[in-house]
Short mmCIF file of N, CA and C in Angstrom, two decimals:
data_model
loop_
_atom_site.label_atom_id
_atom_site.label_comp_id
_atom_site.label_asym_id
_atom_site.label_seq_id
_atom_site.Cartn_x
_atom_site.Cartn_y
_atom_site.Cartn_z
N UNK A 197 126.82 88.49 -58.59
CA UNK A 197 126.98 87.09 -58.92
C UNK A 197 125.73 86.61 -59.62
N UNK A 198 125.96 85.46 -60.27
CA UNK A 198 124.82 84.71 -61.03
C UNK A 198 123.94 84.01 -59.94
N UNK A 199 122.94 83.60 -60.61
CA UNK A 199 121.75 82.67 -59.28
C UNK A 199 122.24 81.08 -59.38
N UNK A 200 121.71 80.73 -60.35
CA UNK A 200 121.23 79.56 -61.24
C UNK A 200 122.70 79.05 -61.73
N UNK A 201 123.38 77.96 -60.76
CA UNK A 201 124.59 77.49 -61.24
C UNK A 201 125.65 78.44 -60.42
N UNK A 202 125.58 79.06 -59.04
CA UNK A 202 126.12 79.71 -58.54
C UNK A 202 126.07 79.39 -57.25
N UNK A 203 124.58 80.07 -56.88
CA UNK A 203 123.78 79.90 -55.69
C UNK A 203 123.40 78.80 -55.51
N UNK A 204 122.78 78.06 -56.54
CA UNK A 204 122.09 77.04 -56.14
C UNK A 204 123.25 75.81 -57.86
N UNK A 205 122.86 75.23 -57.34
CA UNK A 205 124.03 74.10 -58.53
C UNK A 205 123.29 73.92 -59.75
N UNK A 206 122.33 74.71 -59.81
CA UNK A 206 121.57 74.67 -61.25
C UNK A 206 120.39 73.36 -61.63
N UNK A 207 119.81 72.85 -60.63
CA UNK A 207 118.93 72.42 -60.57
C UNK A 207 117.19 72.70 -60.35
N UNK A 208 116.27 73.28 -61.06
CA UNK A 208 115.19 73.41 -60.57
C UNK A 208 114.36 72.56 -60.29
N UNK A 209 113.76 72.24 -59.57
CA UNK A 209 112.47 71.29 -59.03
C UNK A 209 111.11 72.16 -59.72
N UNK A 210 110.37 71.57 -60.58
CA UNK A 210 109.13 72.08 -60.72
C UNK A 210 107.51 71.06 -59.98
N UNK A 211 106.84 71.92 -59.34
CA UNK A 211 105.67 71.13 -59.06
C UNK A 211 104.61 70.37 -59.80
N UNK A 212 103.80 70.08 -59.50
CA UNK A 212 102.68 69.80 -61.15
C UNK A 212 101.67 71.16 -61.51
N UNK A 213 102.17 72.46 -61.01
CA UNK A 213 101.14 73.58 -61.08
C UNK A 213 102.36 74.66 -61.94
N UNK A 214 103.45 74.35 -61.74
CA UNK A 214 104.67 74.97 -62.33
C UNK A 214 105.42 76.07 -61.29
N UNK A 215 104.96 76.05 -60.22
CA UNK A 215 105.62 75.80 -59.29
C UNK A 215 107.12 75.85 -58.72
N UNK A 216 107.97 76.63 -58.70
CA UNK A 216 109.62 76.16 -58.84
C UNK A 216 110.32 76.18 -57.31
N UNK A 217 111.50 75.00 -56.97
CA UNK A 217 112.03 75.13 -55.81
C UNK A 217 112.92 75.09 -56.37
N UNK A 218 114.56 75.73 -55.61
CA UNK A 218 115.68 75.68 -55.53
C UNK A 218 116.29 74.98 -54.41
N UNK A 219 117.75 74.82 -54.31
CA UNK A 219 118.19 74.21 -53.35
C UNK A 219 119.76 75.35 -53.36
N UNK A 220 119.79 75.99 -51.74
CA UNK A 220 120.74 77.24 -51.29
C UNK A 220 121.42 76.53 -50.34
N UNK A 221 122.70 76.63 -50.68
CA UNK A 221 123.25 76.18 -49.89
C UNK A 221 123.90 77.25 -48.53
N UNK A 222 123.80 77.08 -47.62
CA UNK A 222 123.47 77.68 -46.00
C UNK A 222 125.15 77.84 -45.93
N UNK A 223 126.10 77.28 -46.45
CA UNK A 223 127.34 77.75 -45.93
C UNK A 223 127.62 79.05 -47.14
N UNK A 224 126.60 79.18 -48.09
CA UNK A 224 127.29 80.23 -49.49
C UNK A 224 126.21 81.28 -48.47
N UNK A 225 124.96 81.19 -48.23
CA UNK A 225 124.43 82.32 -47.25
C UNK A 225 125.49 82.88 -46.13
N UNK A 226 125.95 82.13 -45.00
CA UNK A 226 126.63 82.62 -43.90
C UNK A 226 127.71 83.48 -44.84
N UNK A 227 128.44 83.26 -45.72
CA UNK A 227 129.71 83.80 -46.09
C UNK A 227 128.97 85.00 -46.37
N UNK A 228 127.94 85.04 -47.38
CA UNK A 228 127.09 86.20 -47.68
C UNK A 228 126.60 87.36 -46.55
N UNK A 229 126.43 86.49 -45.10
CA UNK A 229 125.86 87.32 -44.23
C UNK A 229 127.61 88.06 -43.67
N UNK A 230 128.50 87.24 -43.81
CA UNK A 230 130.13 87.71 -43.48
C UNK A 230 130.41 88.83 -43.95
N UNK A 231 130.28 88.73 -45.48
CA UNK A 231 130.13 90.05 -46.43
C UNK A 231 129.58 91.16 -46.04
N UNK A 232 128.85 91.08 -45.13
CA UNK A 232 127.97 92.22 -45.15
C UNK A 232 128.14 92.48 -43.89
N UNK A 233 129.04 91.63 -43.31
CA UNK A 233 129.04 92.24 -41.87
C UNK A 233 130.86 93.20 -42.02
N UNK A 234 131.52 92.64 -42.96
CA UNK A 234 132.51 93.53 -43.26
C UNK A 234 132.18 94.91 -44.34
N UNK A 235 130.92 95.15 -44.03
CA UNK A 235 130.41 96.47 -44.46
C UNK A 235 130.72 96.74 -46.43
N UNK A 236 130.46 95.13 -46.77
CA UNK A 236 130.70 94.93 -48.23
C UNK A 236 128.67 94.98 -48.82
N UNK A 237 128.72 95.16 -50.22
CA UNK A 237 127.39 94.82 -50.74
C UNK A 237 127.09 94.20 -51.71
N UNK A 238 126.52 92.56 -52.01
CA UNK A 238 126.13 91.95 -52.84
C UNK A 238 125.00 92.17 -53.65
N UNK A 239 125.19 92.07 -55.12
CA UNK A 239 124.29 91.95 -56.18
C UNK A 239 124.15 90.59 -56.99
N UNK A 240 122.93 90.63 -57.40
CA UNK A 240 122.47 89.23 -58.58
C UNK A 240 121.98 89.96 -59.45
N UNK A 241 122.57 88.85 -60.50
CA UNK A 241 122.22 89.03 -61.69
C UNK A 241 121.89 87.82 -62.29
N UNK A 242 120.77 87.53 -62.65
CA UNK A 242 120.29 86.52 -62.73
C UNK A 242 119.70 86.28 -64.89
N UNK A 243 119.47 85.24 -65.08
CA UNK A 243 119.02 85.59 -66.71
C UNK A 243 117.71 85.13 -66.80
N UNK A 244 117.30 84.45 -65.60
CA UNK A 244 115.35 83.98 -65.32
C UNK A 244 114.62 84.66 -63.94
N UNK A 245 113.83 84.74 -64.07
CA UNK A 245 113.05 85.20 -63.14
C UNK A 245 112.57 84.26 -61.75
N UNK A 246 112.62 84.38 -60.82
CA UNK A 246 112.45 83.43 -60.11
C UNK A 246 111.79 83.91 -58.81
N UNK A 247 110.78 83.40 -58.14
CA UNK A 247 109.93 83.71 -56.52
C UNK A 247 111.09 83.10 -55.89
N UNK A 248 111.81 82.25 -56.20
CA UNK A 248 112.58 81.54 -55.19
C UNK A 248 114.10 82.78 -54.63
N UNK A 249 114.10 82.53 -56.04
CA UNK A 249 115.32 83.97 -56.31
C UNK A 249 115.16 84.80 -54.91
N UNK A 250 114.23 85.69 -55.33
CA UNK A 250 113.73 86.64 -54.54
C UNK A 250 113.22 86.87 -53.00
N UNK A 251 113.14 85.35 -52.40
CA UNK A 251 113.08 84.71 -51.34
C UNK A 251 114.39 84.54 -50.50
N UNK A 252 115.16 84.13 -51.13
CA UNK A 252 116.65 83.85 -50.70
C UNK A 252 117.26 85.51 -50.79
N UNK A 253 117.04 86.08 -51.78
CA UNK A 253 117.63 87.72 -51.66
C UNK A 253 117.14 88.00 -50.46
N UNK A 254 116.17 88.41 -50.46
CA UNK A 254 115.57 88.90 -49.10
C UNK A 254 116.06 88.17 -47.94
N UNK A 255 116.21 87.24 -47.50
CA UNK A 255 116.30 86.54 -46.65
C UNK A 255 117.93 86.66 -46.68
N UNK A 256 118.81 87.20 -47.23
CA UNK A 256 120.25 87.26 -47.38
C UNK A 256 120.16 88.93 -47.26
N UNK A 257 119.57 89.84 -47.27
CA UNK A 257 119.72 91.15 -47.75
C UNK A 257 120.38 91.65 -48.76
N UNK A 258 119.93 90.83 -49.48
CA UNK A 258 120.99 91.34 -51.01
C UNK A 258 120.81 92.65 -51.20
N UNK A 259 121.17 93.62 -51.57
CA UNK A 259 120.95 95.07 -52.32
C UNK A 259 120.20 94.99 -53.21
N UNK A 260 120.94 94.18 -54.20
CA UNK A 260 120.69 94.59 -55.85
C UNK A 260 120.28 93.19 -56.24
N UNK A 261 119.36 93.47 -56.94
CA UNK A 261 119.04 91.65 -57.17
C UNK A 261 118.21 92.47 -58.69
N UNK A 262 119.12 91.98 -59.92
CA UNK A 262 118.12 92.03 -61.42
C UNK A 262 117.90 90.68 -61.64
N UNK A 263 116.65 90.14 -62.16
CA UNK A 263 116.64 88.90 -62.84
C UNK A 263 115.77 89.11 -63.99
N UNK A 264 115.94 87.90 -64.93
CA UNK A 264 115.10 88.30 -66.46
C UNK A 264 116.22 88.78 -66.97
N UNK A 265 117.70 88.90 -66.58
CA UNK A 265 118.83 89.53 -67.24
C UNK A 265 119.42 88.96 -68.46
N UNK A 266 118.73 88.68 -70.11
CA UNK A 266 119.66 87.61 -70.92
C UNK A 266 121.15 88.57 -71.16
N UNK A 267 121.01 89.73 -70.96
CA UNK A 267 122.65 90.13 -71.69
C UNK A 267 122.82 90.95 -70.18
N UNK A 268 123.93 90.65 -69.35
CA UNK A 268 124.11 90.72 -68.48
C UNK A 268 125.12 91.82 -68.38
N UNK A 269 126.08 92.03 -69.27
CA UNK A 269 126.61 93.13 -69.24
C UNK A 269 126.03 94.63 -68.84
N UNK A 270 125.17 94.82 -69.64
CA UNK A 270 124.20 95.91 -69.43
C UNK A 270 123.65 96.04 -68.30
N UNK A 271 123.29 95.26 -67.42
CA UNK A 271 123.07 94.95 -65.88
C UNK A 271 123.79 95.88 -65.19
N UNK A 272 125.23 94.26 -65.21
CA UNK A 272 126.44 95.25 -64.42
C UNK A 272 126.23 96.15 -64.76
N UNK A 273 126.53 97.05 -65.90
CA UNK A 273 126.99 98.77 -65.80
C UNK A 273 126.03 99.21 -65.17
N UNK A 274 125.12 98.95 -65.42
CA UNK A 274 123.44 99.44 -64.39
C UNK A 274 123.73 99.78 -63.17
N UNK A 275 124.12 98.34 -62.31
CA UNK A 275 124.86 98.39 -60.98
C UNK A 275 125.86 98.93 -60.86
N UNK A 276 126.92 99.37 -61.47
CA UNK A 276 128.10 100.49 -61.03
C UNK A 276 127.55 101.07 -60.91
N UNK A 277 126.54 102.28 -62.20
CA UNK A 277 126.63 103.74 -61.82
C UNK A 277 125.91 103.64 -60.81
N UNK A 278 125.16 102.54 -60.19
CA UNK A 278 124.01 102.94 -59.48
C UNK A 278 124.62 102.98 -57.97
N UNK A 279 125.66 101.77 -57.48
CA UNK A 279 126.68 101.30 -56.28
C UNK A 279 127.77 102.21 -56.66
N UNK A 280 127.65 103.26 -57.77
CA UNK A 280 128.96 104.21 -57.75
C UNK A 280 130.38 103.33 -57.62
N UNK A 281 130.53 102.21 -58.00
CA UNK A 281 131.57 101.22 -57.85
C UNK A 281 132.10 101.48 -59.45
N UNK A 282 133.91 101.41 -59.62
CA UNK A 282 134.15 100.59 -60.70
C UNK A 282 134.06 98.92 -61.20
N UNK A 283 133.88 98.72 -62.06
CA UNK A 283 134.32 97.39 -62.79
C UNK A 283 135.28 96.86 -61.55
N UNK A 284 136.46 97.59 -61.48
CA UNK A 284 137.83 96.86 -60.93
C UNK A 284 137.42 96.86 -59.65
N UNK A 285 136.60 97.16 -59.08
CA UNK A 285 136.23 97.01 -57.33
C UNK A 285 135.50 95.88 -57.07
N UNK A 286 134.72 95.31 -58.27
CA UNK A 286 133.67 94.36 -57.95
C UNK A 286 134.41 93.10 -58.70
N UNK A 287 134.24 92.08 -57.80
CA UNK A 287 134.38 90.45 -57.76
C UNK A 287 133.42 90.10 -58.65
N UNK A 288 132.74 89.05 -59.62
CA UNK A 288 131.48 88.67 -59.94
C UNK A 288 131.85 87.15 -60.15
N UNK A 289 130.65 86.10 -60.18
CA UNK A 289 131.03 84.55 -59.75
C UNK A 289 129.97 84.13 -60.77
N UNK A 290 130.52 83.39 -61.94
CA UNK A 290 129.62 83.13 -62.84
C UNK A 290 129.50 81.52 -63.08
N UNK A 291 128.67 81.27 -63.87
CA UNK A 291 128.82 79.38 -63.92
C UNK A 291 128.59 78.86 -65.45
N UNK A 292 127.92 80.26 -66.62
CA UNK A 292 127.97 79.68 -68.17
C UNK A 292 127.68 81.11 -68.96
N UNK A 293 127.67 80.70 -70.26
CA UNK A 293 127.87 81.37 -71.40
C UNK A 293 127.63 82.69 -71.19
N UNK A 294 126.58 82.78 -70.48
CA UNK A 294 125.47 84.77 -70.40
C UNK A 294 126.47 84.84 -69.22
N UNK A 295 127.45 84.48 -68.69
CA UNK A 295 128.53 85.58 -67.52
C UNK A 295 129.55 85.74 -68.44
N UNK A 296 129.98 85.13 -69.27
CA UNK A 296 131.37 85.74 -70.09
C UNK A 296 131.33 86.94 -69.85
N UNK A 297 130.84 87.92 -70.24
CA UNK A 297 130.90 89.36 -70.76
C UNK A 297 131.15 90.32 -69.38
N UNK A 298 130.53 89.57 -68.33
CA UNK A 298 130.74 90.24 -67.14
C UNK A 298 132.18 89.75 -66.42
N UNK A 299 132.07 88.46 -65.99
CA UNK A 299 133.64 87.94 -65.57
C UNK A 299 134.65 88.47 -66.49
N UNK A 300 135.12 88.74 -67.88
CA UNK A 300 135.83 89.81 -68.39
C UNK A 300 136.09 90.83 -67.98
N UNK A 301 134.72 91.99 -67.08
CA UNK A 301 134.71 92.72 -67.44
C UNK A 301 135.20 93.05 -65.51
N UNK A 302 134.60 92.30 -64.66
CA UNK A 302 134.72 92.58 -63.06
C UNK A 302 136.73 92.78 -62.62
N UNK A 303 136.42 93.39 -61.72
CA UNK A 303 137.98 93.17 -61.54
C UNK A 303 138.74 92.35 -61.22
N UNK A 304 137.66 91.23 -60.48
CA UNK A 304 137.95 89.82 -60.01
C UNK A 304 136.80 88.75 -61.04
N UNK A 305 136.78 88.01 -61.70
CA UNK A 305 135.90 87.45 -62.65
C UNK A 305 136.32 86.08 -62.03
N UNK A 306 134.71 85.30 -62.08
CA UNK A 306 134.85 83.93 -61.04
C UNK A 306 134.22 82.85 -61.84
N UNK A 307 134.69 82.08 -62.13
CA UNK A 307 134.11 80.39 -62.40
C UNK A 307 134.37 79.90 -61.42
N UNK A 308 132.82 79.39 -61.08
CA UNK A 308 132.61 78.00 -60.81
C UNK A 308 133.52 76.58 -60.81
N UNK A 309 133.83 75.99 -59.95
CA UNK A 309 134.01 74.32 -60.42
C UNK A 309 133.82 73.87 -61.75
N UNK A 310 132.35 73.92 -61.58
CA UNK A 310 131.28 73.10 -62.58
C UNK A 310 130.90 74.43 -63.90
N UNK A 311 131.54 75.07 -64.05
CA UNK A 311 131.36 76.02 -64.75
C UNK A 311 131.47 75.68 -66.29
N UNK A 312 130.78 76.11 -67.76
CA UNK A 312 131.34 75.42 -68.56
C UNK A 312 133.09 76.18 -69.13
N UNK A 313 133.76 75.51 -70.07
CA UNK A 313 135.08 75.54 -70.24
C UNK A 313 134.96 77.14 -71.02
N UNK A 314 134.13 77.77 -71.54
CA UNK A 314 134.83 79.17 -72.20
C UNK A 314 134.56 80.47 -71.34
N UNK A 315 134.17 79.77 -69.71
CA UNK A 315 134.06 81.05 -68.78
C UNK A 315 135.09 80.52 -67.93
N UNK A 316 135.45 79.54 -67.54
CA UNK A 316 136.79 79.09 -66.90
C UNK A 316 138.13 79.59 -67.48
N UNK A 317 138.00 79.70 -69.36
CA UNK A 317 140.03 80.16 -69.63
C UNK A 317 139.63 81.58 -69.46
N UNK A 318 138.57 82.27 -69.28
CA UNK A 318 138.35 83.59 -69.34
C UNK A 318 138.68 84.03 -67.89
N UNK A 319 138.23 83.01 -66.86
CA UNK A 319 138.22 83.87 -65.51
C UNK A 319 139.55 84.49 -64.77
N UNK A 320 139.47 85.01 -64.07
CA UNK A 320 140.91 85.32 -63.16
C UNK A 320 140.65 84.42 -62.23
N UNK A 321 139.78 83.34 -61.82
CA UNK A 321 139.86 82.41 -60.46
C UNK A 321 138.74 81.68 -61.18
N UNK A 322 139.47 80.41 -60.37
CA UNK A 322 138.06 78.95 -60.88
C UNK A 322 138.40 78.53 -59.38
N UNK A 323 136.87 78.37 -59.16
CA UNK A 323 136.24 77.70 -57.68
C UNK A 323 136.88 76.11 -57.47
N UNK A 324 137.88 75.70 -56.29
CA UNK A 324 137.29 74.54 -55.77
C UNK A 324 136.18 73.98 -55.89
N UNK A 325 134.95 74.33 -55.35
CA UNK A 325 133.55 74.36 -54.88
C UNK A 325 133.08 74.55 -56.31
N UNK A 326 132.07 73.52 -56.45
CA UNK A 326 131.18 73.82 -56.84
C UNK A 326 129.66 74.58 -56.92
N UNK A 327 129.38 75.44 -58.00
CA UNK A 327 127.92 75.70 -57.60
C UNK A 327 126.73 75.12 -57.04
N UNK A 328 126.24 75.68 -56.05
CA UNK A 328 125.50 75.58 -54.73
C UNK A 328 126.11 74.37 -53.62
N UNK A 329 127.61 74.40 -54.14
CA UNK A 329 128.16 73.64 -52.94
C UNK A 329 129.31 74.44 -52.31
N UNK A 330 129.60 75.52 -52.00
CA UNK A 330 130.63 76.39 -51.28
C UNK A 330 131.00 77.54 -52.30
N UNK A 331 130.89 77.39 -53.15
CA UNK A 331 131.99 78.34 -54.48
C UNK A 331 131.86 79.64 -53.92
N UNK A 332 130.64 80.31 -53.61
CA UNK A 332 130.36 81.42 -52.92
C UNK A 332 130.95 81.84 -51.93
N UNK A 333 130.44 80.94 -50.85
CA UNK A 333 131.82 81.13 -49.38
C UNK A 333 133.07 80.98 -49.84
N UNK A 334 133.69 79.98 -50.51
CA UNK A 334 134.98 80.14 -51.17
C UNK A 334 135.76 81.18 -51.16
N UNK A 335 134.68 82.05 -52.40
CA UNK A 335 135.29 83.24 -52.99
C UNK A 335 134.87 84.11 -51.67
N UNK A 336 134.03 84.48 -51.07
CA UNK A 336 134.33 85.58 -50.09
C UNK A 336 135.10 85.43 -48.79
N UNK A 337 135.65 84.09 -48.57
CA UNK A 337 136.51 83.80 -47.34
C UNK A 337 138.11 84.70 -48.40
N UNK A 338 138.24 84.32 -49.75
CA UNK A 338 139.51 84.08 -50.34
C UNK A 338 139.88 85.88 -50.52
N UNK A 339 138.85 86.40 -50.63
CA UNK A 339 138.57 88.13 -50.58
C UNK A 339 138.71 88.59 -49.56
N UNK A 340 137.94 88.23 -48.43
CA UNK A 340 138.32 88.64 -46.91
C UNK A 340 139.53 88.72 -46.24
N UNK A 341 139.91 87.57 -46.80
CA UNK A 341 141.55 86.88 -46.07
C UNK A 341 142.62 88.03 -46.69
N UNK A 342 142.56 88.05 -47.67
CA UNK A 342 143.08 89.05 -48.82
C UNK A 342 143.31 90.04 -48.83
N UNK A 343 142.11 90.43 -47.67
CA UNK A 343 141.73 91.76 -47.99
C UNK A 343 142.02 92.53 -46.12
N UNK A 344 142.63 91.54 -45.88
CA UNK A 344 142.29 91.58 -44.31
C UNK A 344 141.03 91.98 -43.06
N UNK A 345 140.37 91.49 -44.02
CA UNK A 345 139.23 91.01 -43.10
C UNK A 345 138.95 90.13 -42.56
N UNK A 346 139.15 89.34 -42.71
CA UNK A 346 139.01 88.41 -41.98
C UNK A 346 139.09 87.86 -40.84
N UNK A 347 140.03 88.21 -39.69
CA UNK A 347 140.96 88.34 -38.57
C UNK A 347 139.52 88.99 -37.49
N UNK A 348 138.99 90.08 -38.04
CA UNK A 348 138.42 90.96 -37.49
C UNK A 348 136.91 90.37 -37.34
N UNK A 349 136.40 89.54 -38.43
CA UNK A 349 135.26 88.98 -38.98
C UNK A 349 135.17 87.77 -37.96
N UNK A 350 136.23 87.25 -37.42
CA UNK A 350 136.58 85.65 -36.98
C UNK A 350 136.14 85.91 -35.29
N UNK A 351 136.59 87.16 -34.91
CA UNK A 351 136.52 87.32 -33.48
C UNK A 351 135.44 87.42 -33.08
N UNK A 352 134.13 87.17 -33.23
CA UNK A 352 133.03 87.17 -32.84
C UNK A 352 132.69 85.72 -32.19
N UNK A 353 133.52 85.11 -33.12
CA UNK A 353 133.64 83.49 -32.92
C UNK A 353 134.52 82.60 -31.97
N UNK A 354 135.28 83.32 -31.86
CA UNK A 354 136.01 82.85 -30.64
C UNK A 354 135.76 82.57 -29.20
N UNK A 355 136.34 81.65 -28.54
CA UNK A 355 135.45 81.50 -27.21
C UNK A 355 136.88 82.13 -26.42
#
């Protein structure tokens, strides 16, 4: 998935030293930590570089985290041969222009809400949720359920 307009709704905060904060939203993490508890593995692909980025990966256990990515295609394929995954196995959740090439290309290709309009007629799914407001959990509750995981994922929760 993308960072910037995904993860977070595409807002940076800069300090007066240059400095950068994001804002993660805690229900797109839990779904993320869901993912991984149904023995799934998330990647970013990001097109800027970011400490914040890399803070939230870690703190999520992402696998694969590229950033500095402007042509993103080349990424993904990076990440197949490397996750030994096809194209058609992997979901990807994009929010503008530099995801076209990948949402084409994933087997599940994702816009955003707030996504702009020539990655939305492209996608196979457009988010309720907006970026850094659910779109993430969204899409991995809508995969789980799908996929029947979910059922199994839920019982931990039950009283």
């Amino acid at each position: 998935m993308d960072v910037d307009g995904v993860l977070t709704d595409g807002t940076i905060i800069l300090d007066g030293e240059g400095g950068e904060s994001k804002r993660f939203s805690l229900h797109d993490g839990h779904g993320i930590k869901l993912w991984h508890r149904a023995g799934l593995e998330t990647a970013l692909i990001s097109g800027r570089e970011s400490a914040a980025t890399t803070a939230r990966a870690r703190q999520l256990s992402i696998k694969y985290v590229m950033q500095g990515q402007k042509k993103k295609l080349p990424a993904f394929e990076s990440l197949l041969a490397e996750s030994g995954l096809s194209a058609g196995q992997v979901a990807y959740i994009g929010d503008d222009l530099l995801d076209v090439p990948v949402v084409v290309r994933a087997g599940l290709g994702v816009a955003v809400a707030d996504a702009v309009d020539e990655l939305k007629e492209r996608a196979d799914m457009v988010t309720n949720n907006c970026g850094g407001a659910g779109a993430v959990r969204e899409v991995i509750e809508y995969i789980l359920k799908n996929s029947g995981r979910w059922d199994g994922l839920m019982e931990r929760y039950t009283l």
